[in-house]
Amino acid sequence: MITEIATLRIDPLKAEAFEAAVASAKPYFQTSPGCHGMALDKVIETPGLYHLRVLWETVEAHEVTFRGSDNFQQWRALAGPFFVSAPDIVHTETVATFF
């Protein structure tokens, strides 16, 4: 399982509307092949900074299948207007769990 971590920067004054927009995007991720979950984390120390975590079967499920789909276009239409800069995206894979 691969975790996409997208660092998202928004205007802190628009946080409530942004969080609602991300919540409304759930179906676009949920119906995407290879997607197994999504969560939005707010960075407490930095207002307006979020981490979107999405679980994918493979990197290709995210970068090829999802990004090439209408679901991605719908997601960006909802969340994109809130971004004050381009998202920073990395993919991680758990190599050990200690407890």
mmCIF file of C-alpha atoms in Angstrom, residues 24 28 30 42 61-62 66 81:
data_model
loop_
_atom_site.group_PDB
_atom_site.id
_atom_site.type_symbol
_atom_site.label_atom_id
_atom_site.label_comp_id
_atom_site.label_asym_id
_atom_site.label_seq_id
_atom_site.Cartn_x
_atom_site.Cartn_y
_atom_site.Cartn_z
ATOM 1 C CA SER A 24 -17.394 16.827 -0.462
ATOM 2 C CA TYR A 28 -14.215 11.224 -6.283
ATOM 3 C CA GLN A 30 -13.776 6.569 -3.090
ATOM 4 C CA LYS A 42 -4.468 20.184 9.791
ATOM 5 C CA ALA A 61 -3.165 4.197 -9.429
ATOM 6 C CA HIS A 62 -2.637 7.763 -8.250
ATOM 7 C CA PHE A 66 -6.633 9.036 -10.897
ATOM 8 C CA PRO A 81 -9.335 27.459 -5.783
#
